[in-house]
Coordinates of C-alpha atoms in Angstrom, one line a residue:
X1 CA 12.3 31.2 -16.0
X2 CA 11.3 33.2 -13.1
X3 CA 11.4 31.4 -9.5
X4 CA 7.9 31.3 -7.6
X5 CA 8.0 33.5 -4.5
X6 CA 7.3 31.7 -1.4
X7 CA 6.2 32.9 2.1
X8 CA 7.3 30.8 5.2
X9 CA 5.5 31.7 8.6
X10 CA 7.1 30.9 11.9
X11 CA 10.5 31.0 10.2
X12 CA 12.3 30.9 13.2
X13 CA 10.8 27.4 14.5
X14 CA 12.0 23.7 14.5
X15 CA 10.1 22.6 11.8
X16 CA 10.7 25.8 9.3
X17 CA 14.2 25.6 10.4
X18 CA 14.7 21.7 8.9
X19 CA 13.4 23.0 5.3
X20 CA 14.6 26.8 5.2
X21 CA 17.6 25.8 3.1
X22 CA 15.7 23.7 0.5
X23 CA 13.2 26.5 0.2
X24 CA 15.6 29.1 -0.2
X25 CA 17.5 27.1 -3.0
X26 CA 14.3 26.2 -4.9
X27 CA 12.3 29.8 -4.3
X28 CA 12.4 33.7 -3.8
X29 CA 11.9 32.6 0.0
X30 CA 10.2 35.3 2.3
X31 CA 10.2 34.8 6.2
X32 CA 8.0 36.0 8.7
X33 CA 7.8 35.3 12.7
X34 CA 7.2 37.7 15.7
X35 CA 11.0 37.1 16.4
X36 CA 14.2 36.6 14.4
X37 CA 15.9 34.0 16.6
X38 CA 15.5 30.5 17.0
X39 CA 15.4 28.6 20.2
X40 CA 19.0 28.5 20.6
X41 CA 19.1 31.9 20.3
X42 CA 20.7 32.2 16.9
X43 CA 19.6 35.0 14.2
X44 CA 17.7 33.7 11.5
X45 CA 18.6 35.3 8.2
X46 CA 15.9 37.5 6.6
X47 CA 12.9 37.4 8.8
X48 CA 10.5 40.1 8.8
X49 CA 8.6 40.7 12.2
X50 CA 4.9 40.2 12.3
X51 CA 2.3 39.1 14.6
X52 CA -0.2 37.1 12.3
X53 CA -3.0 37.1 15.2
X54 CA -3.3 40.9 14.8
X55 CA -6.8 41.6 13.2
X56 CA -5.5 44.7 11.3
X57 CA -4.3 42.4 8.4
X58 CA -2.7 45.4 6.8
X59 CA 0.3 45.3 9.2
X60 CA 1.5 42.2 7.4
X61 CA -0.4 42.5 4.1
X62 CA 3.0 43.4 2.1
X63 CA 4.5 40.3 2.8
X64 CA 2.0 38.4 1.0
X65 CA 1.7 40.3 -2.1
X66 CA 3.1 38.5 -5.0
X67 CA 3.4 35.1 -3.3
X68 CA 2.2 31.9 -5.2
X69 CA 2.1 29.7 -2.1
X70 CA 2.6 30.2 1.8
X71 CA 3.7 27.5 4.2
X72 CA 2.0 28.3 7.1
X73 CA 4.4 27.1 10.1
X74 CA 3.6 29.7 12.5
X75 CA 1.5 29.0 16.1
X76 CA 1.5 29.8 19.7
X77 CA 3.8 26.8 20.9
X78 CA 2.9 24.7 23.6
X79 CA 5.5 22.3 25.9
X80 CA 3.1 19.3 26.1
X81 CA -0.2 19.0 23.9
X82 CA -2.0 17.9 26.9
X83 CA -1.4 20.6 29.1
X84 CA -2.3 23.5 26.3
X85 CA -5.6 25.2 27.0
X86 CA -8.1 26.2 24.6
X87 CA -7.8 29.9 24.4
X88 CA -4.0 29.4 23.1
X89 CA -5.5 27.0 20.5
X90 CA -8.2 29.2 19.4
X91 CA -5.2 31.9 19.0
X92 CA -3.9 29.6 16.7
X93 CA -7.1 29.2 14.8
X94 CA -7.5 32.7 14.7
X95 CA -4.1 33.1 13.4
X96 CA -4.8 30.4 10.7
X97 CA -7.9 32.4 9.7
X98 CA -5.6 35.6 9.0
X99 CA -3.6 33.9 6.8
X100 CA -6.2 32.2 4.6
X101 CA -8.1 35.4 4.6
X102 CA -5.1 37.6 3.4
X103 CA -4.0 35.0 0.8
X104 CA -7.4 35.1 -0.7
X105 CA -7.3 39.2 -0.6
X106 CA -3.8 39.0 -1.7
X107 CA -4.1 36.3 -5.0
X108 CA -2.2 33.5 -3.4
X109 CA -2.7 30.7 -5.1
X110 CA -1.9 28.1 -2.4
X111 CA -1.4 27.3 1.3
X112 CA 0.4 24.6 2.6
X113 CA -0.3 24.1 6.4
X114 CA 2.0 22.3 8.4
X115 CA -0.1 20.8 10.9
X116 CA -0.1 17.7 13.3
X117 CA -0.8 14.0 13.5
X118 CA -2.6 15.0 16.3
X119 CA -5.7 16.1 14.3
X120 CA -6.6 12.3 14.6
X121 CA -4.6 11.2 17.7
X122 CA -7.6 9.7 19.3
X123 CA -7.0 6.4 17.2
X124 CA -3.4 6.3 18.8
X125 CA -4.3 4.4 22.2
X126 CA -6.8 2.1 19.8
X127 CA -3.6 1.2 17.7
X128 CA -1.6 0.4 20.6
X129 CA -4.5 -2.0 22.1
X130 CA -4.5 -3.7 18.6
X131 CA -7.9 -2.5 18.0
X132 CA -7.1 -0.3 14.7
X133 CA -4.2 -1.4 12.5
X134 CA -3.6 1.6 10.6
X135 CA -4.9 5.2 10.2
X136 CA -5.4 7.3 7.1
X137 CA -6.8 10.8 6.0
X138 CA -9.8 9.2 5.6
X139 CA -10.7 7.9 8.9
X140 CA -12.7 10.9 10.6
X141 CA -10.5 13.2 12.3
X142 CA -11.1 12.7 16.2
X143 CA -9.1 14.2 19.3
X144 CA -9.4 14.3 23.3
X145 CA -7.5 17.5 23.4
X146 CA -7.4 20.8 22.3
X147 CA -4.4 21.2 20.8
X148 CA -5.7 18.5 18.4
X149 CA -8.9 20.4 18.1
X150 CA -7.0 23.2 16.8
X151 CA -5.3 21.2 14.1
X152 CA -9.0 19.8 13.1
X153 CA -10.0 23.4 12.9
X154 CA -7.1 24.2 10.6
X155 CA -8.3 21.4 8.2
X156 CA -11.9 22.3 8.4
X157 CA -11.3 26.1 8.0
X158 CA -8.8 25.3 5.3
X159 CA -12.1 23.4 3.3
X160 CA -14.1 26.3 3.6
X161 CA -11.3 28.6 1.8
X162 CA -10.8 25.7 -0.7
X163 CA -14.5 25.5 -1.7
X164 CA -14.9 29.4 -2.4
X165 CA -18.4 29.6 -0.8
X166 CA -17.4 32.3 1.5
X167 CA -15.2 34.6 -0.9
X168 CA -17.8 34.9 -3.8
X169 CA -16.3 31.8 -5.3
X170 CA -12.6 32.6 -5.2
X171 CA -11.1 29.6 -4.2
X172 CA -7.8 29.1 -1.8
X173 CA -6.0 25.9 -2.6
X174 CA -5.2 24.1 0.6
X175 CA -2.9 21.4 1.6
X176 CA -2.9 20.1 5.4
X177 CA 0.4 18.3 6.4
X178 CA -0.1 16.3 9.6
X179 CA 3.5 16.0 10.8
X180 CA 4.6 12.9 12.8
X181 CA 7.8 13.0 14.5
X182 CA 10.2 15.6 13.0
X183 CA 13.2 15.1 15.3
X184 CA 16.1 13.2 15.2
X185 CA 16.9 13.5 18.8
X186 CA 13.9 10.8 19.6
X187 CA 16.6 8.0 18.8
X188 CA 19.3 9.5 20.8
X189 CA 18.2 7.4 23.6
X190 CA 15.4 5.1 21.7
X191 CA 12.6 3.8 24.5
X192 CA 13.2 0.6 26.0
X193 CA 9.4 -0.4 25.4
X194 CA 8.7 -2.4 22.2
X195 CA 5.2 -0.3 21.5
X196 CA 6.9 3.0 22.2
X197 CA 10.0 2.2 19.9
X198 CA 7.3 1.2 17.4
X199 CA 5.8 4.5 17.8
X200 CA 8.7 6.5 17.5
X201 CA 10.0 4.5 14.4
X202 CA 6.4 4.7 12.8
X203 CA 6.0 8.4 13.2
X204 CA 9.4 9.5 11.8
X205 CA 9.8 12.6 9.5
X206 CA 13.4 13.3 8.2
X207 CA 14.5 16.6 6.9
X208 CA 14.8 15.6 3.5
X209 CA 11.4 14.1 3.1
X210 CA 9.8 16.9 4.8
X211 CA 11.4 19.0 2.3
X212 CA 10.8 16.8 -0.4
X213 CA 6.8 16.7 0.5
X214 CA 6.2 20.5 1.1
X215 CA 8.0 21.3 -2.4
X216 CA 5.9 18.7 -3.9
X217 CA 2.7 20.2 -2.1
X218 CA 3.5 23.6 -3.5
X219 CA 4.5 22.6 -6.9
X220 CA 1.6 20.1 -7.8
X221 CA -0.6 21.0 -10.6
X222 CA -3.6 19.2 -9.2
X223 CA -4.6 18.8 -5.9
X224 CA -8.5 18.4 -6.3
X225 CA -10.2 15.9 -4.1
X226 CA -12.9 13.6 -5.3
X227 CA -15.5 16.2 -5.0
X228 CA -13.4 18.8 -7.1
X229 CA -12.2 21.1 -4.3
X230 CA -8.9 21.8 -4.3
X231 CA -8.0 20.5 -0.5
X232 CA -5.7 17.7 0.5
X233 CA -4.7 16.1 3.8
X234 CA -1.3 14.1 3.8
X235 CA 0.5 12.9 6.6
X236 CA 4.0 14.0 7.1
X237 CA 6.3 11.1 7.6
X238 CA 9.1 9.2 6.0
X239 CA 8.8 5.6 4.5
X240 CA 8.9 3.9 7.6
X241 CA 8.3 0.4 7.5
X242 CA 7.3 0.7 11.0
X243 CA 4.4 3.3 10.1
X244 CA 0.9 3.4 10.9
X245 CA -0.5 6.2 9.1
X246 CA -1.2 6.1 5.3
X247 CA 1.1 7.9 3.1
X248 CA 0.0 6.1 -0.4
X249 CA -2.3 8.9 -1.1
X250 CA 0.5 11.8 -1.1
X251 CA 2.6 9.2 -3.1
X252 CA -0.1 8.8 -5.8
X253 CA -1.5 12.4 -5.6
X254 CA 1.5 14.6 -5.8
X255 CA 4.3 11.7 -6.3
X256 CA 5.9 12.0 -2.9
X257 CA 8.8 9.5 -2.9
X258 CA 10.3 9.2 0.4
X259 CA 14.1 8.4 0.8
X260 CA 14.4 7.6 4.4
X261 CA 13.3 4.5 6.5
X262 CA 13.6 5.1 10.4
X263 CA 14.5 1.3 10.7
X264 CA 17.4 1.7 8.5
X265 CA 18.4 5.4 9.1
X266 CA 18.6 4.3 12.9
X267 CA 19.5 0.7 13.1
X268 CA 22.8 1.2 15.0
X269 CA 20.3 2.6 17.9
X270 CA 17.3 0.4 17.7
X271 CA 19.0 -2.5 17.0
X272 CA 20.4 -3.3 20.3
X273 CA 17.1 -2.7 22.0
X274 CA 15.6 -5.3 19.8
X275 CA 18.3 -7.9 20.3
X276 CA 18.2 -7.3 24.3
X277 CA 14.3 -8.1 24.1
X278 CA 15.0 -11.3 22.0
X279 CA 17.7 -12.3 24.3
X280 CA 15.5 -12.0 27.5
X281 CA 12.7 -13.6 25.3
X282 CA 10.4 -10.6 25.2

């Protein structure tokens, strides 16, 4: 059986780098980015250079031809989500439109969007204030910053393309992954504040769980929602006992079965923090 052809954008970024090997093993993988080196300056093998912000989609159309699914991880980055400006996020939304529209024109079946938990980050302070216990994809997406607004826009635009209403009924299947915290480095010096530590533990997304979730998003036969639209939003986190975002929908809809729990994986790092707090009666 022939392998699926998958296009990974933003291929030199951190999120892409965590799953490139797993995707290469399973698919005919095409890599696309505006450069060919990662943040360490190392060359990433096989990357084709293209600017997906370019309105002339013919400049990168060839990379989309014959593709079954696009994993879109490309975006103009920011150091701090609260310090990004509107126009940078506007560019990211325009880039996403270019990806979606090129997919429609080149008969790509599905897009898996590597988005962010910041599409609903307004709820986080409410969790820490104990006004909200848990957040799921069914909670209305709310944010108080332009970075989060951009992620909400990815989802809203993705739903439009999934309905087919703007493309003569032609639908682009669409999965949005709201990524949590995809960095092991968060636990090299874990937070001493218990609420911050709970956040880090709850948001963690291991590399193998990320790869598994993306693969299941690519390969799931049915991603229709309750209205019959091929569109889903899933939180991208591991099976963390500290989680405060819901993953049961991904488990039920596409069979996501996370293998990692941050409290277990980093027990040697976070255990002493809890022990110290207990010793001090906190």
